[in-house]
PDB file of C-alpha atoms in Angstrom:
ATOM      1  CA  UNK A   1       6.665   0.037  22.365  1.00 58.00           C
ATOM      2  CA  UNK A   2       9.310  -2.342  21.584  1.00 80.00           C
ATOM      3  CA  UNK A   3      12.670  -2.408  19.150  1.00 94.00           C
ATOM      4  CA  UNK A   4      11.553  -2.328  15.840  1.00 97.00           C
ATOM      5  CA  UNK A   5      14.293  -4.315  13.185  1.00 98.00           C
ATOM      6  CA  UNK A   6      15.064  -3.013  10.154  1.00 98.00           C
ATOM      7  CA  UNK A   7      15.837  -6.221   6.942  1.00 98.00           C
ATOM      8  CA  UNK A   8      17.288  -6.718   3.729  1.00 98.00           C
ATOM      9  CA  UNK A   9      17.407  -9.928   2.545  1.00 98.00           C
ATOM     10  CA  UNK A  10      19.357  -9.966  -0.980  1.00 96.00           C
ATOM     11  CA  UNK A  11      21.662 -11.119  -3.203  1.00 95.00           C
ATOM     12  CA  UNK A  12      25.484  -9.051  -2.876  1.00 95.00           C
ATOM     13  CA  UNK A  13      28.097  -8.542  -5.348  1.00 94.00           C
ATOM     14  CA  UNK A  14      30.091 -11.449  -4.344  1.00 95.00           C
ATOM     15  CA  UNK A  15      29.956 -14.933  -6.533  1.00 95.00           C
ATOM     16  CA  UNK A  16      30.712 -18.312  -4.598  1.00 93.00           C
ATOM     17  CA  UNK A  17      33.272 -21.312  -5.864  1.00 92.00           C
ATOM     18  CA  UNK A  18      30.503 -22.106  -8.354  1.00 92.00           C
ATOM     19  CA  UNK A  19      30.386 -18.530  -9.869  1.00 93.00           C
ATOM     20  CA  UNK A  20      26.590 -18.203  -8.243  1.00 94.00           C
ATOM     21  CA  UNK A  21      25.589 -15.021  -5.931  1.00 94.00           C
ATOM     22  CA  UNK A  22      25.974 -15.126  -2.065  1.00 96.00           C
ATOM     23  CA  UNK A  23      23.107 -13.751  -0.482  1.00 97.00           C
ATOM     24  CA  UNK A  24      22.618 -12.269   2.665  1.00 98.00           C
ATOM     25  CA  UNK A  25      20.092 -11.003   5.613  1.00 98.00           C
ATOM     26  CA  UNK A  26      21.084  -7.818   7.395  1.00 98.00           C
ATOM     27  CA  UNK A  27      19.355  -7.236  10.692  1.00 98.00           C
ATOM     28  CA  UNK A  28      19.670  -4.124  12.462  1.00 98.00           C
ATOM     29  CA  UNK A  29      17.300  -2.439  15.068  1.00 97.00           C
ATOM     30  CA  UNK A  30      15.205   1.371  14.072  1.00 96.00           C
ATOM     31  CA  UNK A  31      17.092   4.207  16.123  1.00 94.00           C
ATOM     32  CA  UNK A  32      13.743   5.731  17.851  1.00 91.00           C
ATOM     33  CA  UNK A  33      14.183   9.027  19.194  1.00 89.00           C
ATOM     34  CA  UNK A  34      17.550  11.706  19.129  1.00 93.00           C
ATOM     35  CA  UNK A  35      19.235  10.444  21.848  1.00 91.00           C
ATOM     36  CA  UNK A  36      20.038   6.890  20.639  1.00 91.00           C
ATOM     37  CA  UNK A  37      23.456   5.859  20.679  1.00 91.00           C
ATOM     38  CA  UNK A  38      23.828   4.391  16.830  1.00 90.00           C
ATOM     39  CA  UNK A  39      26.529   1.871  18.689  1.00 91.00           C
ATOM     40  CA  UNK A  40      24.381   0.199  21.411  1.00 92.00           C
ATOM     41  CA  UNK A  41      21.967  -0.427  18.295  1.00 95.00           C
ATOM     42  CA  UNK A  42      21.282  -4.181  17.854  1.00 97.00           C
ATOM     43  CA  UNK A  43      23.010  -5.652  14.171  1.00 98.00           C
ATOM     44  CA  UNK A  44      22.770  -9.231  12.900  1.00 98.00           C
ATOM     45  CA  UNK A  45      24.369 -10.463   9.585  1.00 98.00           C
ATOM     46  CA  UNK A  46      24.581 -13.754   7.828  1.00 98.00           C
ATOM     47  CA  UNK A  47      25.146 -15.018   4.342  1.00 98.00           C
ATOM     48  CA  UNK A  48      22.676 -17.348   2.602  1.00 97.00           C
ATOM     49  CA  UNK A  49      23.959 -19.834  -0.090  1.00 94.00           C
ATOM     50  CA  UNK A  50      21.669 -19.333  -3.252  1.00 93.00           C
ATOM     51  CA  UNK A  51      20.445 -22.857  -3.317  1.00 94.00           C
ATOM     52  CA  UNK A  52      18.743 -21.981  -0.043  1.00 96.00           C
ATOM     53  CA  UNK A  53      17.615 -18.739  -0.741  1.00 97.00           C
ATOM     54  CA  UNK A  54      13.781 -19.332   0.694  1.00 98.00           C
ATOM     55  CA  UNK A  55      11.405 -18.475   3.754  1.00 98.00           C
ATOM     56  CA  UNK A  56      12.234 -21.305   5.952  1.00 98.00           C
ATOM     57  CA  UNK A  57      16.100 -19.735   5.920  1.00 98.00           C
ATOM     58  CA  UNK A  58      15.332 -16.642   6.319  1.00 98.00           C
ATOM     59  CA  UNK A  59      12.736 -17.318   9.288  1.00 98.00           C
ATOM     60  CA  UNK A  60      15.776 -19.678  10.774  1.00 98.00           C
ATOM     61  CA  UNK A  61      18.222 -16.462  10.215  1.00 98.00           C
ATOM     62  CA  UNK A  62      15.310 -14.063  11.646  1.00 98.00           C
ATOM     63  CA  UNK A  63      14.972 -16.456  14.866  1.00 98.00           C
ATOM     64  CA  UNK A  64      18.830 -16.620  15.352  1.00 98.00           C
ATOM     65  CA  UNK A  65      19.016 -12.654  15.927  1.00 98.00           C
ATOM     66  CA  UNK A  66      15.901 -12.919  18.490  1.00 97.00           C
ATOM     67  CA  UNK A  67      17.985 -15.580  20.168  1.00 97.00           C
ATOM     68  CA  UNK A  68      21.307 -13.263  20.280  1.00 97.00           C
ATOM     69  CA  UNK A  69      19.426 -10.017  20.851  1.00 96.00           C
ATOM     70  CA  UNK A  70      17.435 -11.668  23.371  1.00 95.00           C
ATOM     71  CA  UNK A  71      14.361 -10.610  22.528  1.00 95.00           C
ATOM     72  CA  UNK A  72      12.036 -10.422  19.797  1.00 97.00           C
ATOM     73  CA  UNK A  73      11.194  -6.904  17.955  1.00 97.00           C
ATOM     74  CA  UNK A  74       7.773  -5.551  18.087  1.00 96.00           C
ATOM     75  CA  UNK A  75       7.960  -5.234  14.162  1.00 96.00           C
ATOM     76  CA  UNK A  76      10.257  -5.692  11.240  1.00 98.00           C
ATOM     77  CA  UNK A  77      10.694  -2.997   8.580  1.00 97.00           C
ATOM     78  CA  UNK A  78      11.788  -3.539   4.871  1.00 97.00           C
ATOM     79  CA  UNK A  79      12.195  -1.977   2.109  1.00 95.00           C
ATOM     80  CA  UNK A  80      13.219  -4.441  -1.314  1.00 94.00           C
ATOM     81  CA  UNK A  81       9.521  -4.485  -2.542  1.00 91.00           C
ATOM     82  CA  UNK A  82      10.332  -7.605  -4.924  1.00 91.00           C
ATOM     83  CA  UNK A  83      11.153 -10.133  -2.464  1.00 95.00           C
ATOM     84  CA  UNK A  84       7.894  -8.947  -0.164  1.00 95.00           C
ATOM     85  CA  UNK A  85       6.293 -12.393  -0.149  1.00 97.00           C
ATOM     86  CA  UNK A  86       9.506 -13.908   0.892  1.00 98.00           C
ATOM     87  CA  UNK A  87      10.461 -11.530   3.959  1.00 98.00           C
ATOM     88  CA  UNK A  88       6.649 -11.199   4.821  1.00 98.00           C
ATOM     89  CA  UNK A  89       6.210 -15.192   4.946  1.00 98.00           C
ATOM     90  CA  UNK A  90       9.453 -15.445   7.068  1.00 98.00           C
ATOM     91  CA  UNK A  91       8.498 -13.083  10.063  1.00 98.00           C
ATOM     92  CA  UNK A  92       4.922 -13.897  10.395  1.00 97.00           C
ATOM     93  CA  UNK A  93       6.180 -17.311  10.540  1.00 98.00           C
ATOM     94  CA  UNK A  94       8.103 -16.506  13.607  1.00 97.00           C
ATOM     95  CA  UNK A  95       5.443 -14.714  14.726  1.00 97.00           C
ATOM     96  CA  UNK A  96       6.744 -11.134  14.226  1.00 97.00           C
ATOM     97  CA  UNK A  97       4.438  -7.991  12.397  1.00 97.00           C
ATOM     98  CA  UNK A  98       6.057  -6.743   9.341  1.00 97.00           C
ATOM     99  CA  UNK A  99       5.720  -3.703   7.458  1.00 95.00           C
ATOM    100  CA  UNK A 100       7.224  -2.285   4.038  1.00 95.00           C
ATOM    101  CA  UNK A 101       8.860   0.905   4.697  1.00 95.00           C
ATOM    102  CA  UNK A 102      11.220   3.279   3.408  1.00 94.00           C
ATOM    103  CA  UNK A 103      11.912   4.075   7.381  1.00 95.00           C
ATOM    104  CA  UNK A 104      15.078   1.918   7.233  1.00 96.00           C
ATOM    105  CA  UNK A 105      18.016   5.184   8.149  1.00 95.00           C
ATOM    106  CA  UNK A 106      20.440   2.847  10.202  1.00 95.00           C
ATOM    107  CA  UNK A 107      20.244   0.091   7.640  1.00 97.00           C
ATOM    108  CA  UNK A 108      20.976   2.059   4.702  1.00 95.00           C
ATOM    109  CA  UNK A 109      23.992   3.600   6.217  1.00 94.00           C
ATOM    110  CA  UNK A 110      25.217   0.141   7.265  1.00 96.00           C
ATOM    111  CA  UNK A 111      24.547  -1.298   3.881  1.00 95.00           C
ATOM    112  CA  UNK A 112      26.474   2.233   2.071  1.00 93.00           C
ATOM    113  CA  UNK A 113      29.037   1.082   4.477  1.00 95.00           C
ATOM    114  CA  UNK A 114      29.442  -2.700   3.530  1.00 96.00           C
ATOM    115  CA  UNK A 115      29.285  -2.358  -0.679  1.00 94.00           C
ATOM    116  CA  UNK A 116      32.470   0.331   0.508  1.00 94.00           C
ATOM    117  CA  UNK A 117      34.274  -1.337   2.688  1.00 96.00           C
ATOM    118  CA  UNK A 118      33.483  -4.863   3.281  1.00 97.00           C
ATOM    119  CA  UNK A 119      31.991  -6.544  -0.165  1.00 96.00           C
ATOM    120  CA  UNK A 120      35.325  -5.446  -1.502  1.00 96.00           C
ATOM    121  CA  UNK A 121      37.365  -7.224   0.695  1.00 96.00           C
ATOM    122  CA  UNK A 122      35.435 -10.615   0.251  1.00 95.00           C
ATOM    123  CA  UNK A 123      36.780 -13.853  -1.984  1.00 93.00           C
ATOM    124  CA  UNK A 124      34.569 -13.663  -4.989  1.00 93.00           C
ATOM    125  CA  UNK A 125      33.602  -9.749  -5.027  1.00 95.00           C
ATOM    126  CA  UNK A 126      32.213  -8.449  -8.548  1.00 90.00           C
ATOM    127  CA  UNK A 127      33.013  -4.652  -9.238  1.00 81.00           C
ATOM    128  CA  UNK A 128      30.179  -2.634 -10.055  1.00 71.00           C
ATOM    129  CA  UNK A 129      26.495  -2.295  -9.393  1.00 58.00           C
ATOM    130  CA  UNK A 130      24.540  -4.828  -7.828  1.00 59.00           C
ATOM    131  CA  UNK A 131      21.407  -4.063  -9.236  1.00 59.00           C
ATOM    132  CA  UNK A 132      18.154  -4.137  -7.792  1.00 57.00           C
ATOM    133  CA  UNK A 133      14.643  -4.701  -9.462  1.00 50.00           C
ATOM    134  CA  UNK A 134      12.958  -1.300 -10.118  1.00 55.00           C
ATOM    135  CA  UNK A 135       9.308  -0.874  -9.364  1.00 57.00           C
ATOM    136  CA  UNK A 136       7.197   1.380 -10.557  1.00 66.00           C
ATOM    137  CA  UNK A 137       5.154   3.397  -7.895  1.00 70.00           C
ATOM    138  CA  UNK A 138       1.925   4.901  -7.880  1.00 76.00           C
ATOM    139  CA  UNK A 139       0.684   8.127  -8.150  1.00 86.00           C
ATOM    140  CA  UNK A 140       0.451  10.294  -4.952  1.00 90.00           C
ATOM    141  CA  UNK A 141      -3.443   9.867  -3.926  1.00 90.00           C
ATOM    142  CA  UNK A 142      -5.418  12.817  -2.128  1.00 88.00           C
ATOM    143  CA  UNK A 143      -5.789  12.894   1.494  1.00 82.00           C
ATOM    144  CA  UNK A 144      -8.928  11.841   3.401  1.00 79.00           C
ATOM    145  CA  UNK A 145     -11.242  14.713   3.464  1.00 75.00           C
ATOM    146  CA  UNK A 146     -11.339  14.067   7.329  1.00 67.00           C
ATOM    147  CA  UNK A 147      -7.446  14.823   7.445  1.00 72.00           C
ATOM    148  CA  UNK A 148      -7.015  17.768   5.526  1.00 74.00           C
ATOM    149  CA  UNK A 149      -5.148  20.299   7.626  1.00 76.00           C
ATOM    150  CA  UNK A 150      -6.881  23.779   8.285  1.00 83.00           C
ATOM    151  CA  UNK A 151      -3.558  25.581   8.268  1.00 90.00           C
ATOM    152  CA  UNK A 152       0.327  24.808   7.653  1.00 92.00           C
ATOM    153  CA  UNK A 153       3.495  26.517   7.208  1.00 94.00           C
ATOM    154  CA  UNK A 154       7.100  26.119   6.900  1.00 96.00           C
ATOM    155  CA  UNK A 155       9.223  26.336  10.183  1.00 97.00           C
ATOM    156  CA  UNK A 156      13.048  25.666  10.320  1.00 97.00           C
ATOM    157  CA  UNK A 157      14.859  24.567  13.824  1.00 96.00           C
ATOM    158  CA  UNK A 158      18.611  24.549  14.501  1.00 95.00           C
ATOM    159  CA  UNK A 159      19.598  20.827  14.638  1.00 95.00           C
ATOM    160  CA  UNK A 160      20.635  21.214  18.376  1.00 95.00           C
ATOM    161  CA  UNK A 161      17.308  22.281  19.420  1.00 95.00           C
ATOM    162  CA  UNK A 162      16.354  18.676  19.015  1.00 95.00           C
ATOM    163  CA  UNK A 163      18.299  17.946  21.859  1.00 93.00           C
ATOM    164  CA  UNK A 164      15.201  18.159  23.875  1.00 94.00           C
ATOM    165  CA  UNK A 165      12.744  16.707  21.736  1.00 95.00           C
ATOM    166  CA  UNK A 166      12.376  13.359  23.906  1.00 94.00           C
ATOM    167  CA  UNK A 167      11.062  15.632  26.591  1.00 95.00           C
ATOM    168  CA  UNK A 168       8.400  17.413  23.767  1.00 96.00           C
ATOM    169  CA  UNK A 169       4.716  17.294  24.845  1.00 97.00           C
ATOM    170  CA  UNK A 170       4.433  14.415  21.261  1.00 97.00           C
ATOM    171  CA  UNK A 171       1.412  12.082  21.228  1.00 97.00           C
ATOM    172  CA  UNK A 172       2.740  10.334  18.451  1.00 96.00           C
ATOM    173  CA  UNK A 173       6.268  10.472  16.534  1.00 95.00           C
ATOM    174  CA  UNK A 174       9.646   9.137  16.114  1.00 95.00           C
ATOM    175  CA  UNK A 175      12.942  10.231  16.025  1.00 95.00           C
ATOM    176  CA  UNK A 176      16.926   9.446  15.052  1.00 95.00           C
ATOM    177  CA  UNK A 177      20.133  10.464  16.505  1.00 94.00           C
ATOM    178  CA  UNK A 178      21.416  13.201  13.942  1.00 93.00           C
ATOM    179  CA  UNK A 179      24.780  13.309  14.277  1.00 88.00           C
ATOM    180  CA  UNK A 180      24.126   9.045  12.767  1.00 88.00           C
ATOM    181  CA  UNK A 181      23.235  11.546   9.216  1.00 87.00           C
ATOM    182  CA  UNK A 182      26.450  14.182   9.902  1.00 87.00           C
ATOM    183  CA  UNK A 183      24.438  16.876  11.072  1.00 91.00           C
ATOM    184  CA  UNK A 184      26.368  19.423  13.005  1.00 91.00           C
ATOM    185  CA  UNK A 185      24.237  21.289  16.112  1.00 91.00           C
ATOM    186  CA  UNK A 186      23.849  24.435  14.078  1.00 92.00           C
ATOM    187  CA  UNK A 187      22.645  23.034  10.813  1.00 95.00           C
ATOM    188  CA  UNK A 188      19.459  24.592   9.935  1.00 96.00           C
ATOM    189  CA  UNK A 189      16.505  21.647  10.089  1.00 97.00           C
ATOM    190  CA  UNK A 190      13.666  22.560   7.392  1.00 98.00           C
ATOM    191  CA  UNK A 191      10.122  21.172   8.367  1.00 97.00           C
ATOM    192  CA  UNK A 192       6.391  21.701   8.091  1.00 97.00           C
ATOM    193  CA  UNK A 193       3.606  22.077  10.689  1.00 96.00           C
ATOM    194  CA  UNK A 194      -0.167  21.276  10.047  1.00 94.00           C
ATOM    195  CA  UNK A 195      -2.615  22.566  12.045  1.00 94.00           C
ATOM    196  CA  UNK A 196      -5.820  20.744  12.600  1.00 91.00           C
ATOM    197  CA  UNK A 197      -8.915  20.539  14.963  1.00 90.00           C
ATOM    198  CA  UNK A 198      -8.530  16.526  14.193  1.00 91.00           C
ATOM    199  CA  UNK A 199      -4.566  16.642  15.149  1.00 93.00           C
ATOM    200  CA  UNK A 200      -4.818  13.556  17.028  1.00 94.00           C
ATOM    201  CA  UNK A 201      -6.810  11.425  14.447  1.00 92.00           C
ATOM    202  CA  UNK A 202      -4.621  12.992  11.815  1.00 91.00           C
ATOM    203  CA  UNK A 203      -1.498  12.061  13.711  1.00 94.00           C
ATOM    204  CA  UNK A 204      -2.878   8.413  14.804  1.00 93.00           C
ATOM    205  CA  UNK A 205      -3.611   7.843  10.358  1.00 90.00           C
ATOM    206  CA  UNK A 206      -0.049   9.277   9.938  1.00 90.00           C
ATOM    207  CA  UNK A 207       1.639   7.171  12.905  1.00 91.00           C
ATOM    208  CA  UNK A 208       0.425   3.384  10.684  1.00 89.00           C
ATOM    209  CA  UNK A 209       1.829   4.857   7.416  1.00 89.00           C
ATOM    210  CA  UNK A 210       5.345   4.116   8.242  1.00 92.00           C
ATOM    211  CA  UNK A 211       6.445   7.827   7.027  1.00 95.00           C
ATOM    212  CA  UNK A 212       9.545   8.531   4.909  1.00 94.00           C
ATOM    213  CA  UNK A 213       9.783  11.633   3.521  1.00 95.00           C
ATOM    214  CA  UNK A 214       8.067  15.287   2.891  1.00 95.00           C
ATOM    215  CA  UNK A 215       8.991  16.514  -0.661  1.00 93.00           C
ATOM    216  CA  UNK A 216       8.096  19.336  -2.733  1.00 94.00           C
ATOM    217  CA  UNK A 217       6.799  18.296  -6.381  1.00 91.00           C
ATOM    218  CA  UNK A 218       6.867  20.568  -8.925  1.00 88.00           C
ATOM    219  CA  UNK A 219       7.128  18.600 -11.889  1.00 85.00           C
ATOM    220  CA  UNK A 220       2.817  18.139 -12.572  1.00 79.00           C
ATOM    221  CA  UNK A 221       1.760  21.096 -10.570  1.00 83.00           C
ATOM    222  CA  UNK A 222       2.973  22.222  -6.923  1.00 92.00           C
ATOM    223  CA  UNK A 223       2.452  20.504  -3.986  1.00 93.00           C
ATOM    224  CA  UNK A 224       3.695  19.102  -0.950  1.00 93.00           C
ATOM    225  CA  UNK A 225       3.918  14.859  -1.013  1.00 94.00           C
ATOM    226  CA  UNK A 226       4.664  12.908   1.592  1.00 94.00           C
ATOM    227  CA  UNK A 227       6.470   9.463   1.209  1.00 94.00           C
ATOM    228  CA  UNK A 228       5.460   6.210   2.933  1.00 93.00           C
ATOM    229  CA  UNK A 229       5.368   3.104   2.938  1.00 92.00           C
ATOM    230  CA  UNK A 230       7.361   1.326   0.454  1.00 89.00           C
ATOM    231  CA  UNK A 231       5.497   2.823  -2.035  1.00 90.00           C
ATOM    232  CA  UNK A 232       3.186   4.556  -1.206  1.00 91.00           C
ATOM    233  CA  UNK A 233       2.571   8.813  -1.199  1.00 92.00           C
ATOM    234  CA  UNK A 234       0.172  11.176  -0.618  1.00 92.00           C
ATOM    235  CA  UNK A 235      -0.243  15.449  -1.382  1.00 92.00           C
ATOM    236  CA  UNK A 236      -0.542  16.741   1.272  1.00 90.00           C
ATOM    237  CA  UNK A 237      -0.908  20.230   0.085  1.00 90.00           C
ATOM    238  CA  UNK A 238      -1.653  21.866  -3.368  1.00 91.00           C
ATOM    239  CA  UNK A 239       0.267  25.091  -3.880  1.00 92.00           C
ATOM    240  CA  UNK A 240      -0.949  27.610  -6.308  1.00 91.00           C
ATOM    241  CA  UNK A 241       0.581  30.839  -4.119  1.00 92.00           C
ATOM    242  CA  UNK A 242       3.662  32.589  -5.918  1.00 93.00           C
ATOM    243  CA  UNK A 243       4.810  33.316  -2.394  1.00 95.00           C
ATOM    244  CA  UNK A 244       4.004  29.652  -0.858  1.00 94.00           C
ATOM    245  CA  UNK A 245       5.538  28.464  -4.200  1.00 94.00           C
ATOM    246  CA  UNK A 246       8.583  30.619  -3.385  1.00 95.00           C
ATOM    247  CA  UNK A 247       8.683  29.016   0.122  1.00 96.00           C
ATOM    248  CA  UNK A 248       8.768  25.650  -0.583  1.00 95.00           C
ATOM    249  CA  UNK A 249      11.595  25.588  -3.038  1.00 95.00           C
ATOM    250  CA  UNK A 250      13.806  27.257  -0.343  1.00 96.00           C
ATOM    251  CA  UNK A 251      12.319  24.128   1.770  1.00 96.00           C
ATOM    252  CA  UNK A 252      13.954  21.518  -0.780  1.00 94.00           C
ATOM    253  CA  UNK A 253      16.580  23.369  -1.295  1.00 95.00           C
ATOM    254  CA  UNK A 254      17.438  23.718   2.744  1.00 96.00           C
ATOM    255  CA  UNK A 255      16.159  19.646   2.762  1.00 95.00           C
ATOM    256  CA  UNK A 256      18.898  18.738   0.328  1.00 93.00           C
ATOM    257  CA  UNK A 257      21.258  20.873   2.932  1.00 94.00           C
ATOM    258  CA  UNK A 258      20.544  19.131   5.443  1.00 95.00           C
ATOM    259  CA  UNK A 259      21.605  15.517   4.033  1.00 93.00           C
ATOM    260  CA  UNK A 260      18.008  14.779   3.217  1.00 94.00           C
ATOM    261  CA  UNK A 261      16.628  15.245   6.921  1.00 96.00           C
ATOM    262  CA  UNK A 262      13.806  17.473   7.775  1.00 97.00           C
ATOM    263  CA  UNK A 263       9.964  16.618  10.115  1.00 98.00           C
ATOM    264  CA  UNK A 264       6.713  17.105   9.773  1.00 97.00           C
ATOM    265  CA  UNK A 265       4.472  17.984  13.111  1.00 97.00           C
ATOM    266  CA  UNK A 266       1.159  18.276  13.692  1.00 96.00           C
ATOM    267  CA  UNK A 267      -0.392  20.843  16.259  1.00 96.00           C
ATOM    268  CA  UNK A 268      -4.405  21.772  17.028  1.00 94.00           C
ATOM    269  CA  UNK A 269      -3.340  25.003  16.340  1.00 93.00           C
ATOM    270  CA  UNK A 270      -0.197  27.782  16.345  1.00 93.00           C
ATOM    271  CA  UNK A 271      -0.644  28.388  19.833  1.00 93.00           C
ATOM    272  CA  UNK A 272      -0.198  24.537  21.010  1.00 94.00           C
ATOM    273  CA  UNK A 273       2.653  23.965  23.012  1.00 93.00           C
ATOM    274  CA  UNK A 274       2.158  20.386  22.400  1.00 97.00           C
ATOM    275  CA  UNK A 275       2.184  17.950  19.609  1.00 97.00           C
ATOM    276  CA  UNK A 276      -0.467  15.410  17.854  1.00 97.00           C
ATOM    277  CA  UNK A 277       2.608  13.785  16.128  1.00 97.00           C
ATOM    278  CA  UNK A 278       6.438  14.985  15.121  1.00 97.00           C
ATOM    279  CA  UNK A 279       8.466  13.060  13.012  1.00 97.00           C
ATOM    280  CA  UNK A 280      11.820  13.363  12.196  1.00 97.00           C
ATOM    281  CA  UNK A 281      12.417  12.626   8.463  1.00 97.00           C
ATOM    282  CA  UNK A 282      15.086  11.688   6.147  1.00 95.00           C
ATOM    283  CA  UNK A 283      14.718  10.846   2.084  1.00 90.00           C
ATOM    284  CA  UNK A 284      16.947   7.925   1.636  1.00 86.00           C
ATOM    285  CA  UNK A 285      17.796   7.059  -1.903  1.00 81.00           C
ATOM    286  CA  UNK A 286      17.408   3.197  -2.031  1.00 78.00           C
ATOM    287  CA  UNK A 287      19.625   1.020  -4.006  1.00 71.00           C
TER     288      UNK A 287
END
């Protein structure tokens, strides 16, 4: 598998000489597994005039980073729902896959750190919120009877022992360098395995849904949702057990911890030493 790229493509709190918003396109490549070095990461930036905020800009932008990165990504994720026909025109036209995702961890950190420290310090910058346009989303939907788990159960690892996980028995998963989210090695890690006679299947559905987040939703019933897409969720688990119930709030509450970063994994069964899928996760609040 190739880089993946991680966009934005928006309008920042800065005004130009005719009191009208600079845009810009933030490029930056996916960390992929624990070992990354969050430096040696590819990063492209450029501001867009807001006369020619359009497709055939953005494209020209997206085909200036393959030209300094030297090669093109294998897909582009993004997250800014509202300006999906304009991003997803742009990279097909330069012949790249794209996919809405909440999966963008390196460029939300890099955005945090530009509306800190470098919107401030531009001519024109506007104090305050530069808003975004909220969407509603949709109601988690049920699993596919076929991918059900048999079993799960909450597990928590040390974030050091993830030191090894590029070396894990994983068929399909993805990963991030943890000390990029200002985890220290002994920081508990909070996560969830499913168990499944259709782990791979399971894992193969899971691996196309761009995964965000596992939360647990108390507020129309208990239950376990996962987070993908840019929308998009699904329960994975209804909870009705006082125990369970008991369980999964000292999840969330060792999630929130943890800066937002658990994993889910999926095994055949507790006595696997290898794994259908394992994905490290982190709920990223967009802006």
């Amino acid at each position: 598998m190739g880089s993946i790229w991680e966009l934005d493509f928006y309008s920042r709190p800065i005004l130009d000489e005719n009191q009208k918003k600079v845009w810009e396109v933030l490029i930056c490549e996916s960390p992929l597994d624990v070992r990354t070095k969050p430096d040696s990461l590819f990063r492209f930036t450029k501001y867009c005039p807001s006369t020619e905020v359009n497709s055939v800009w953005l494209r020209t932008a997206i085909q200036e980073a393959i030209a300094t990165s030297g090669e093109s990504p294998s897909r582009v994720r993004f997250f800014r729902r509202q300006m999906n026909n304009m991003i997803t025109k742009a990279c097909q036209d330069a012949g790249i896959p794209v996919q809405p995702s909440r999966r963008i961890l390196m460029l939300h950190n890099w955005l945090t750190q530009r509306m800190e420290q470098v919107y401030p310090n531009e001519p024109g910058y506007q104090g305050g919120t530069n808003p975004s346009v909220r969407l509603d989303a949709p109601l988690p939907q049920r699993l596919p009877d076929a991918l059900e788990g048999e079993k799960w159960g909450f597990v928590t690892l040390s974030a050091s022992d993830f030191n090894d996980m590029p070396e894990w028995d994983i068929s399909f998963g993805e990963g991030f360098p943890l000390e990029m989210m200002g985890i220290s090695a002994d920081t508990p890690i909070p996560g969830v395995l499913v168990f499944s006679s259709r782990a791979l299947p399971m894992a193969a559905w899971m691996s196309g849904l761009e995964l965000s987040s596992l939360r647990f939703d108390d507020t129309q019933g208990a239950r376990l949702v996962l987070e993908t897409g840019a929308t998009e969720s699904w329960i994975l688990s209804n909870i009705s057990n006082p125990n369970i119930k008991t369980e999964a709030s000292t999840f969330e509450k060792a999630r929130q911890k943890a800066n937002g970063v658990h994993f889910i994994g999926i095994q055949s069964s507790p006595e696997s030493e290898s794994f259908a899928g394992f994905w490290l996760l982190q709920e990223v609040i967009l802006p």
